[in-house]
Amino acid sequence: MKLLVLNGPNLNMLGRRDPEQYGSETLEDIEQLLVDTFPRYEISFFQSNLEGELVEEIQSLTDSNRDGVIVNFGGYSHTSVAIRDALELVELPIVEVHLSNIHAREEFREQTLTGAVADGIITGFGNQSYVLGVHALEKLVEK
Amino acid sequence: MKLLVLNGPNLNMLGRRDPEQYGSETLEDIEQLLVDTFPRYEISFFQSNLEGELVEEIQSLTDSNRDGVIVNFGGYSHTSVAIRDALELVELPIVEVHLSNIHAREEFREQTLTGAVADGIITGFGNQSYVLGVHALEKLVEK
Amino acid sequence: MKLLVLNGPNLNMLGRRDPEQYGSETLEDIEQLLVDTFPRYEISFFQSNLEGELVEEIQSLTDSNRDGVIVNFGGYSHTSVAIRDALELVELPIVEVHLSNIHAREEFREQTLTGAVADGIITGFGNQSYVLGVHALEKLVEK
Amino acid sequence: MKLLVLNGPNLNMLGRRDPEQYGSETLEDIEQLLVDTFPRYEISFFQSNLEGELVEEIQSLTDSNRDGVIVNFGGYSHTSVAIRDALELVELPIVEVHLSNIHAREEFREQTLTGAVADGIITGFGNQSYVLGVHALEKLVEK
Amino acid sequence: MKLLVLNGPNLNMLGRRDPEQYGSETLEDIEQLLVDTFPRYEISFFQSNLEGELVEEIQSLTDSNRDGVIVNFGGYSHTSVAIRDALELVELPIVEVHLSNIHAREEFREQTLTGAVADGIITGFGNQSYVLGVHALEKLVEK
Amino acid sequence: MKLLVLNGPNLNMLGRRDPEQYGSETLEDIEQLLVDTFPRYEISFFQSNLEGELVEEIQSLTDSNRDGVIVNFGGYSHTSVAIRDALELVELPIVEVHLSNIHAREEFREQTLTGAVADGIITGFGNQSYVLGVHALEKLVEK
Amino acid sequence: MKLLVLNGPNLNMLGRRDPEQYGSETLEDIEQLLVDTFPRYEISFFQSNLEGELVEEIQSLTDSNRDGVIVNFGGYSHTSVAIRDALELVELPIVEVHLSNIHAREEFREQTLTGAVADGIITGFGNQSYVLGVHALEKLVEK
Amino acid sequence: MKLLVLNGPNLNMLGRRDPEQYGSETLEDIEQLLVDTFPRYEISFFQSNLEGELVEEIQSLTDSNRDGVIVNFGGYSHTSVAIRDALELVELPIVEVHLSNIHAREEFREQTLTGAVADGIITGFGNQSYVLGVHALEKLVEK
Amino acid sequence: MKLLVLNGPNLNMLGRRDPEQYGSETLEDIEQLLVDTFPRYEISFFQSNLEGELVEEIQSLTDSNRDGVIVNFGGYSHTSVAIRDALELVELPIVEVHLSNIHAREEFREQTLTGAVADGIITGFGNQSYVLGVHALEKLVEK
Amino acid sequence: MKLLVLNGPNLNMLGRRDPEQYGSETLEDIEQLLVDTFPRYEISFFQSNLEGELVEEIQSLTDSNRDGVIVNFGGYSHTSVAIRDALELVELPIVEVHLSNIHAREEFREQTLTGAVADGIITGFGNQSYVLGVHALEKLVEK
Amino acid sequence: MKLLVLNGPNLNMLGRRDPEQYGSETLEDIEQLLVDTFPRYEISFFQSNLEGELVEEIQSLTDSNRDGVIVNFGGYSHTSVAIRDALELVELPIVEVHLSNIHAREEFREQTLTGAVADGIITGFGNQSYVLGVHALEKLVEK
Amino acid sequence: MKLLVLNGPNLNMLGRRDPEQYGSETLEDIEQLLVDTFPRYEISFFQSNLEGELVEEIQSLTDSNRDGVIVNFGGYSHTSVAIRDALELVELPIVEVHLSNIHAREEFREQTLTGAVADGIITGFGNQSYVLGVHALEKLVEK
């Protein structure tokens, strides 16, 4: 299985951020965790703080030979119509993940514009949200 | 690991319900899937259509020797303050699951009163939501 | 024609309640009225104050040989997602009735979550709402 | 019994409109249905697309010797304070009917300003809504 | 001074309407009251239940030699953008009157779309609202 | 007739305030205008910028031998529950006046908490609003 | 005096719940406190987590010889139209109590549907809310 | 191509209205402009200030041999469910035009109930909105 | 125990106000009732209609040797941020009381800004609300 | 005439996107269509998925010798204050176009922050929206 | 430069209030700080807890020879239309200051009715907000 | 003291923008003003129109040896969750400045998502907002 893991704004700062809220691991730790947990999969990673770069990376998926995509758009999840429009063009399985439980934080994080066009959402399990996301993709790809 | 899987109203009707929305498997199929996937775990199941019976089953958790609980409260997820209050008393790991993506349906399903007091939420992967839920519990219990 | 007439919370108190708002007849009077008005029909009655029991009675309809159902969920009409979800599984004709005109009372009674998934609604005619409901079912069954 | 059946905007187009939503019969069919079903009643019909003409027809009821009135104001049901004000002057029994279930369509059709001042409302039964409406009037007139 | 007194829907029913709310006088009584109170003024009257006829009467004001206008649009005060647009074209003094205190009734009567483009509003004094309205016009015309 | 004219915050600044919005006359000019226009009436005046002093002046009305009261509470009209509660105790006729048309300004000025418990409201005629207010009182007192 | 003390969902868990919010006493402690404080009264207790059972217990009050009732519906206070409807049938004095100050917690706890049909409400005094509730009933019964 | 150009309330007043907002040309000028610009088309014009007459003109389209329709309902665009319902019956191409940019004026003009059921909308180009509207129809008819 | 009983706007008018809503006793009656009921306590009373005087009386509490305070801010309960800010500085027990049930009246009385920073609230028991308030203070002081 | 045609996020994906909603042509097809339709105009094109790049391209317009600009900001139309602020600096004629009718889709697409500062808007005509946009610019430039 | 520093309700309690939120200095400390920091300026101070007294102090500014004013209305900033109306009459430079960051506290503190009619606002810098306020006034006076 | 001054979208256009709203100076003028006013400070400047570049510049602050930061995010202040999330990671003092008074413009500019996580906000003093911002930082750094 060939996967893309797409991370949005500020996720490159993981581990330097308040560990009570997000855990103490860095984004590299998460990437390594995925590589170690799924050694037979070909996983590539992309992180950007720019809304438009995320749009373009999503657009490039239509021409790639990926089997699925894990997305965590951080703050853009709640505000970006542009990313949502881009996601709707993707015909691959999409799993949205969040480190923290978005339903247990500020009210404006409860709605996810991008998650509404994903296949499913996993939220609140720290770095394990990503691992569970890959497991979820496995099943979606099987269908 | 000893788990409780708690299902709310109408989930006993799974498989007879519109398969486009929820998949064609019955609740018994899901229960068997969990037993087969996690043969070494001791998993018990409880389903009720009554809000108060769900409250009481949650209350009984404090005296049980369970390690964690998977919950799917169906329609009560969006309306029950009573179940939410009961969940807040539980000190075990709690994972809320939904068969369909609650962010992709009617607006009144987007908020989950009960999920807000769970550790995390997995939504949109059909019966695999339950399997992923157990995987999530494994990690929560390890902590 | 075989019918079920399903009544929700507090309708068992009819006749003891403020007669200006609801009329002075009891629920038994209404049941007798239906039996007398439609002597050739087989009409059964179920009343419960418990949301979950109503859910279960609705679920049992799928396995019964009823031709249609008259429902009056009282206060649950405006709040119960669980009953609404159960009703959506029913493939029989469903007519929702209300004794008083729900559009002429408190604003929170104007919306009916359950009526939205019924075939039609009859509201405001006192016990005659039930008689009209059976007439409506006759036509729905004919189709 | 002498009745008036009052129809509002676009109901003169019935049968040419999308039959999935409203049924394939014309307004003339409905009128004939009422005449055939209630041969002993004196039923007159009035349809107008103009809010003010409907107001005036309602006003003329105070001087007529009608026993009751069936109304279907179509789009004006949800917006017309003027028609509502006119209806409040009428001391005859009033039954509002709708062909489709107004609670199962767009949200702005759920509230009925005019229905709130009628005796009762019958909604969702196609042309039978009118027949049931006359039955309802019979009982209201008896009181 | 040459005046037009413009009345909207249902005001032709005055006196037949609930006297507690509106007083027991008819519209003709009010017209006579104005003629008697202001014998030297040339006062004409127009009443219509049709939104569009009111629009057209307002439009005709631009070509007339009137000095001012008293308006009471009844239910249209709260809903008619078309009448408001027409009023904005009028360069004569405009006084809006209401028989009852619109701030002491239903919430949806508190806002007046048409009054917002009048010079001033007089509300709550029964038929005296009209007399006060003419007094107000006298002063507006003097300016 | 014995009257009280009660003015609220900032009305003592009239004439120094933006004349386009409120006219160029001072509060003393308005008081003199009333005295000149109604020489046979006994008119007293009270102005305060303090909400509580206005409450107390209103309370003192119950023990006075006034025939009616003209009120203009300025900014407090839209926010003061305390003044409204005090006004409800007054059994004299009350007329609320405003210099400018409150329906043609900021949205938060459209609602008048205090006007809702007055007999009527006159708004938008500059200092003539007060003169019209006394005329209105004359008729209210006659009743 | 014969009293009923009616407790809703999760109140049977008192003392096991976060003591900062609700105090450390159990429901049994509260019941004993009432018995000890009012030794001459005949006090019975009912607790249920089921909305419908609470409805039925309230309904049974009409046939009992109780003098008054203390109610604490927990989470149902804010959501249950059915309990509210049942309470409205009761002609005895009703006092609603809450352990914590419902105005100092989440916004959705500020409104109490059930308290709106009680005689009065006592909120925020821990177990003393119940004692004060009985004192309040004493006075209500005297009237 | 045979076209109908349908204008709503107050558009007959064009040119007498504030030219800054709407331009100084009259409705006749616009009609002449269309005739001159498209000499080979058969264009008919209809203007009415009455909501119901507009409904009826729209209804008559189903029986006419027109190829398309240009509509500008003025104030009714934002409030008329009746016109919207009528438009939905029309199977011809419909282009809604506005002289001014409805998104740059009062907030209540931003939503267009009628435009939502048109093929497209052209807003803000003064009388050229009509010319562009005919160009748009040309292409819609070609399809 | 040394107490302050603090009353806000219009409570000095008690007994002259509509007795159906508030009871027929005066504020002096209530004060005497408290003195008679609690003869061993040193109770002082303060009433003001001015928001700022209430703020200052509350501020003076920090320097007094009072044991607790009973407050009833009338209309200011629902609107005064200034009083709320002052109350937050007070470290004594605070009990807010209301004569009528604030949850059973107008919607804008349901929220109490000031009660949210009190220890508890007693509402709906007429003058007994004050007596119960002192009982509540006794227990709060004991802690 | 020298024009800039500015396209926002995901418009580079045209033709690969769901053709029912947007038509099957690519952005290049649209560009070619404009070049072919207006051979004598000098038209340049710019597309970006990045909000800031669009801001900068708009800023560069002030120094260019363009005569006007066609804009389609896709998802940013509904959310970007930054683009709106940039557009307000442009003194050239601006026409906003949309392929689909934004008033006939999700509610959050109905408002266009950027269109509110354009001269006019053309929405719903597929690629012809661009052609009509250039026609509109021709007239705006003439003024 | 001659300045007035105007403080509203509860600011006289500074230093006794929770120091985490507001700092531990008293209002006198702040006044001394300003005198020490700007020894050549003539600075007078006024504090009141009464809305009306603040209105009157603001009114007196028009007749004084002050060069500017620093205001901190505490809780009245968010609720007082009367103070706002008074401020609008002042033609001197006005700077509103707040000790804490009003955008980082309760939502109802985010809007400042009074700040909207000041020249600028400085919020969040403790007592330095006042010092910065004087610096800001210096520049405003220079203009 | 080493500072960063961070400017967002369109601030590079200052001076070309409407001078009534923002003053006639360019961003370079502001930068020079800061350098001239604070000759001993090391001040660096960064401006970008891209949300993501601003996020990244904020992220780089954690590794720099700056003492504080002045930010003006223009239109992003009101919409960017991503910038807010980035700011929350910064442990340096942060002062948000705005040229115009954000409380005196459109309602959607009143809330500042980014300012809520700054230490304080200075708004409305034109280029002096920046100078005051540096003064504020001096004091924040001293603490």
Coordinates of C-alpha atoms in Angstrom, one line a residue, chain B residues 8 23 32 76 79 95 118 134:
Chain B
G8 CA -27.6 2.6 22.1
G23 CA -23.6 -1.3 5.9
Q32 CA -18.6 -11.7 16.3
Y76 CA -28.6 9.8 22.3
T79 CA -29.2 14.9 23.0
V95 CA -13.8 5.5 23.0
A118 CA -14.7 10.5 25.8
V134 CA -10.5 -1.6 20.4

